[in-house]
Each structure stands twice: as C-alpha cells, then as structure tokens.
C-alpha cells in the first residue's frame, strides 16, 4: 500500500488547474525549465512541497511498533 502511494506521480493545483508530473508533462516543460530560472525554481519549490506533504501523510499512517 505505501509502496503504491510513494510511487504515484506527484499532483498539485495551480491557478485552479490540476497538474500531474508525468513523462509527458516533463517533456512539455523541459525547454522552459532550461531557459527560465524563475520557472525552474518555482517548479522545484512546488515539487518539493508536494513530495514532503505526501511523505508526511504516508509516515503518519505507519503504525507504531
């Protein structure tokens, strides 16, 4: 169960639209990431925040031994 949750693509909302980090999305934004440092920084921040939320949520579900 946890393995599945950890392996799912990250998903987030921005400006009322839901995004999922898939291979297709990565290809779509690749050039913008390379040429726009502000965009790259924003994306890194979003991905980090969403990943931490996911990891903390999963950690909270793990029963104490």
CSV table of N, CA and C in Angstrom, one decimal:
chain,number,residue,atom,x,y,z
A,1,UNK,N,0.8,-1.2,0.0
A,1,UNK,CA,0.0,0.0,0.0
A,1,UNK,C,0.9,1.3,0.0
A,2,UNK,N,1.8,1.3,0.9
A,2,UNK,CA,2.7,2.5,1.0
A,2,UNK,C,3.6,2.6,-0.3
A,3,UNK,N,4.0,1.5,-0.8
A,3,UNK,CA,4.8,1.5,-2.0
A,3,UNK,C,4.1,2.1,-3.1
A,4,UNK,N,2.8,1.8,-3.3
A,4,UNK,CA,2.0,2.3,-4.3
A,4,UNK,C,1.9,3.8,-4.2
A,5,UNK,N,1.6,4.3,-3.0
A,5,UNK,CA,1.4,5.7,-2.7
A,5,UNK,C,2.7,6.5,-3.0
A,6,UNK,N,3.8,5.9,-2.6
A,6,UNK,CA,5.1,6.6,-2.8
A,6,UNK,C,5.4,6.7,-4.3
A,7,UNK,N,5.0,5.7,-5.1
A,7,UNK,CA,5.3,5.7,-6.5
A,7,UNK,C,4.4,6.4,-7.4
A,8,UNK,N,3.3,6.9,-6.9
A,8,UNK,CA,2.4,7.7,-7.8
A,8,UNK,C,3.0,9.0,-8.2
A,9,UNK,N,2.7,9.4,-9.4
A,9,UNK,CA,3.2,10.7,-9.9
A,9,UNK,C,2.6,11.8,-8.9
A,10,UNK,N,3.5,12.9,-8.7
A,10,UNK,CA,3.0,14.0,-7.9
A,10,UNK,C,1.9,14.8,-8.6
A,11,UNK,N,1.0,15.3,-7.9
A,11,UNK,CA,-0.1,16.1,-8.4
A,11,UNK,C,-0.3,17.3,-7.6
A,12,UNK,N,-0.5,18.5,-8.2
A,12,UNK,CA,-0.7,19.7,-7.5
A,12,UNK,C,-1.7,20.6,-8.3
A,13,UNK,N,-2.2,21.6,-7.6
A,13,UNK,CA,-3.1,22.6,-8.2
A,13,UNK,C,-2.4,23.9,-8.3
A,14,UNK,N,-2.6,24.6,-9.4
A,14,UNK,CA,-2.1,25.9,-9.6
A,14,UNK,C,-3.0,26.7,-10.5
A,15,UNK,N,-3.4,27.9,-10.0
A,15,UNK,CA,-4.4,28.7,-10.8
A,15,UNK,C,-5.6,28.0,-11.2
A,16,UNK,N,-6.1,27.1,-10.3
A,16,UNK,CA,-7.4,26.4,-10.5
A,16,UNK,C,-7.3,25.2,-11.4
A,17,UNK,N,-6.0,24.9,-11.8
A,17,UNK,CA,-5.8,23.7,-12.7
A,17,UNK,C,-5.0,22.7,-12.0
A,18,UNK,N,-5.4,21.4,-12.2
A,18,UNK,CA,-4.6,20.3,-11.6
A,18,UNK,C,-3.6,19.8,-12.5
A,19,UNK,N,-2.3,19.6,-12.0
A,19,UNK,CA,-1.2,19.2,-12.8
A,19,UNK,C,-0.7,17.8,-12.2
A,20,UNK,N,-0.2,17.0,-13.1
A,20,UNK,CA,0.4,15.7,-12.7
A,20,UNK,C,1.7,15.6,-13.3
A,21,UNK,N,2.7,15.3,-12.5
A,21,UNK,CA,4.1,15.2,-13.1
A,21,UNK,C,4.3,13.8,-13.7
A,22,UNK,N,4.0,13.8,-15.0
A,22,UNK,CA,4.2,12.6,-15.8
A,22,UNK,C,5.3,12.8,-16.8
A,23,UNK,N,5.7,11.8,-17.5
A,23,UNK,CA,6.8,11.9,-18.5
A,23,UNK,C,6.3,13.0,-19.6
A,24,UNK,N,5.1,12.9,-20.0
A,24,UNK,CA,4.6,13.9,-21.0
A,24,UNK,C,4.7,15.3,-20.5
A,25,UNK,N,4.3,15.5,-19.2
A,25,UNK,CA,4.4,16.9,-18.6
A,25,UNK,C,5.9,17.3,-18.6
A,26,UNK,N,6.8,16.4,-18.2
A,26,UNK,CA,8.2,16.8,-18.1
A,26,UNK,C,8.7,17.2,-19.5
A,27,UNK,N,8.3,16.4,-20.5
A,27,UNK,CA,8.8,16.8,-21.9
A,27,UNK,C,8.2,18.2,-22.3
A,28,UNK,N,6.9,18.4,-21.9
A,28,UNK,CA,6.3,19.6,-22.3
A,28,UNK,C,7.0,20.9,-21.6
A,29,UNK,N,7.5,20.8,-20.4
A,29,UNK,CA,8.0,21.9,-19.8
A,29,UNK,C,9.6,22.0,-19.8
A,30,UNK,N,10.2,21.0,-20.4
A,30,UNK,CA,11.6,20.9,-20.4
A,30,UNK,C,12.3,22.1,-20.9
A,31,UNK,N,12.0,22.6,-22.0
A,31,UNK,CA,12.6,23.8,-22.6
A,31,UNK,C,12.5,25.0,-21.7
A,32,UNK,N,11.3,25.2,-21.1
A,32,UNK,CA,11.0,26.3,-20.2
A,32,UNK,C,11.9,26.2,-19.0
A,33,UNK,N,12.1,25.0,-18.5
A,33,UNK,CA,12.9,24.8,-17.3
A,33,UNK,C,14.4,25.2,-17.6
A,34,UNK,N,14.8,24.9,-18.8
A,34,UNK,CA,16.2,25.2,-19.2
A,34,UNK,C,16.4,26.7,-19.4
A,35,UNK,N,15.5,27.4,-19.9
A,35,UNK,CA,15.7,28.8,-20.3
A,35,UNK,C,15.2,29.8,-19.3
A,36,UNK,N,14.4,29.3,-18.3
A,36,UNK,CA,13.7,30.3,-17.4
A,36,UNK,C,14.0,29.9,-15.9
A,37,UNK,N,15.1,30.4,-15.3
A,37,UNK,CA,15.4,30.1,-14.0
A,37,UNK,C,14.3,30.3,-13.0
A,38,UNK,N,13.5,31.3,-13.1
A,38,UNK,CA,12.4,31.6,-12.2
A,38,UNK,C,11.4,30.5,-12.3
A,39,UNK,N,11.1,30.1,-13.5
A,39,UNK,CA,10.1,29.0,-13.6
A,39,UNK,C,10.7,27.7,-13.0
A,40,UNK,N,11.9,27.4,-13.3
A,40,UNK,CA,12.6,26.2,-12.7
A,40,UNK,C,12.5,26.2,-11.2
A,41,UNK,N,12.8,27.4,-10.6
A,41,UNK,CA,12.8,27.5,-9.2
A,41,UNK,C,11.4,27.3,-8.6
A,42,UNK,N,10.4,27.9,-9.3
A,42,UNK,CA,9.0,27.7,-8.9
A,42,UNK,C,8.6,26.3,-8.9
A,43,UNK,N,9.0,25.6,-10.0
A,43,UNK,CA,8.6,24.2,-10.1
A,43,UNK,C,9.3,23.3,-9.1
A,44,UNK,N,10.6,23.6,-8.8
A,44,UNK,CA,11.3,22.8,-7.8
A,44,UNK,C,10.6,23.0,-6.4
A,45,UNK,N,10.2,24.2,-6.1
A,45,UNK,CA,9.6,24.5,-4.8
A,45,UNK,C,8.2,23.8,-4.7
A,46,UNK,N,7.4,23.8,-5.8
A,46,UNK,CA,6.2,23.1,-5.8
A,46,UNK,C,6.4,21.6,-5.6
A,47,UNK,N,7.3,21.0,-6.4
A,47,UNK,CA,7.5,19.6,-6.3
A,47,UNK,C,8.0,19.2,-4.9
A,48,UNK,N,8.9,20.0,-4.3
A,48,UNK,CA,9.4,19.7,-3.0
A,48,UNK,C,8.2,19.7,-2.0
A,49,UNK,N,7.4,20.7,-2.1
A,49,UNK,CA,6.3,20.9,-1.1
A,49,UNK,C,5.3,19.7,-1.2
A,50,UNK,N,5.0,19.4,-2.5
A,50,UNK,CA,4.0,18.3,-2.7
A,50,UNK,C,4.6,16.9,-2.2
A,51,UNK,N,5.9,16.7,-2.5
A,51,UNK,CA,6.6,15.5,-2.1
A,51,UNK,C,6.6,15.4,-0.6
A,52,UNK,N,7.0,16.5,0.1
A,52,UNK,CA,7.0,16.5,1.6
A,52,UNK,C,5.6,16.2,2.2
A,53,UNK,N,4.6,16.8,1.6
A,53,UNK,CA,3.2,16.5,2.1
A,53,UNK,C,2.9,15.1,1.9
A,54,UNK,N,3.2,14.5,0.8
A,54,UNK,CA,2.9,13.1,0.5
A,54,UNK,C,3.7,12.2,1.5
A,55,UNK,N,5.0,12.4,1.7
A,55,UNK,CA,5.8,11.6,2.6
A,55,UNK,C,5.3,11.7,4.0
A,56,UNK,N,5.0,12.9,4.5
A,56,UNK,CA,4.5,13.1,5.8
A,56,UNK,C,3.1,12.4,6.0
A,57,UNK,N,2.3,12.5,5.0
A,57,UNK,CA,1.0,11.8,5.1
A,57,UNK,C,1.1,10.3,5.2
A,58,UNK,N,2.0,9.8,4.4
A,58,UNK,CA,2.3,8.3,4.5
A,58,UNK,C,2.9,7.9,5.8
A,59,UNK,N,3.9,8.7,6.3
A,59,UNK,CA,4.5,8.5,7.5
A,59,UNK,C,3.5,8.4,8.7
A,60,UNK,N,2.6,9.3,8.6
A,60,UNK,CA,1.5,9.4,9.7
A,60,UNK,C,0.7,8.2,9.7
A,61,UNK,N,0.6,7.4,8.6
A,61,UNK,CA,-0.2,6.2,8.5
A,61,UNK,C,0.5,5.0,9.0
A,62,UNK,N,1.8,5.1,9.2
A,62,UNK,CA,2.6,3.9,9.6
A,62,UNK,C,2.3,3.7,11.1
A,63,UNK,N,1.9,2.5,11.4
A,63,UNK,CA,1.6,2.2,12.9
A,63,UNK,C,2.9,2.1,13.7
A,64,UNK,N,2.8,2.5,14.9
A,64,UNK,CA,3.9,2.4,15.8
A,64,UNK,C,4.2,0.9,16.1
A,65,UNK,N,5.4,0.5,16.2
A,65,UNK,CA,5.7,-0.9,16.5
A,65,UNK,C,5.3,-1.3,17.9
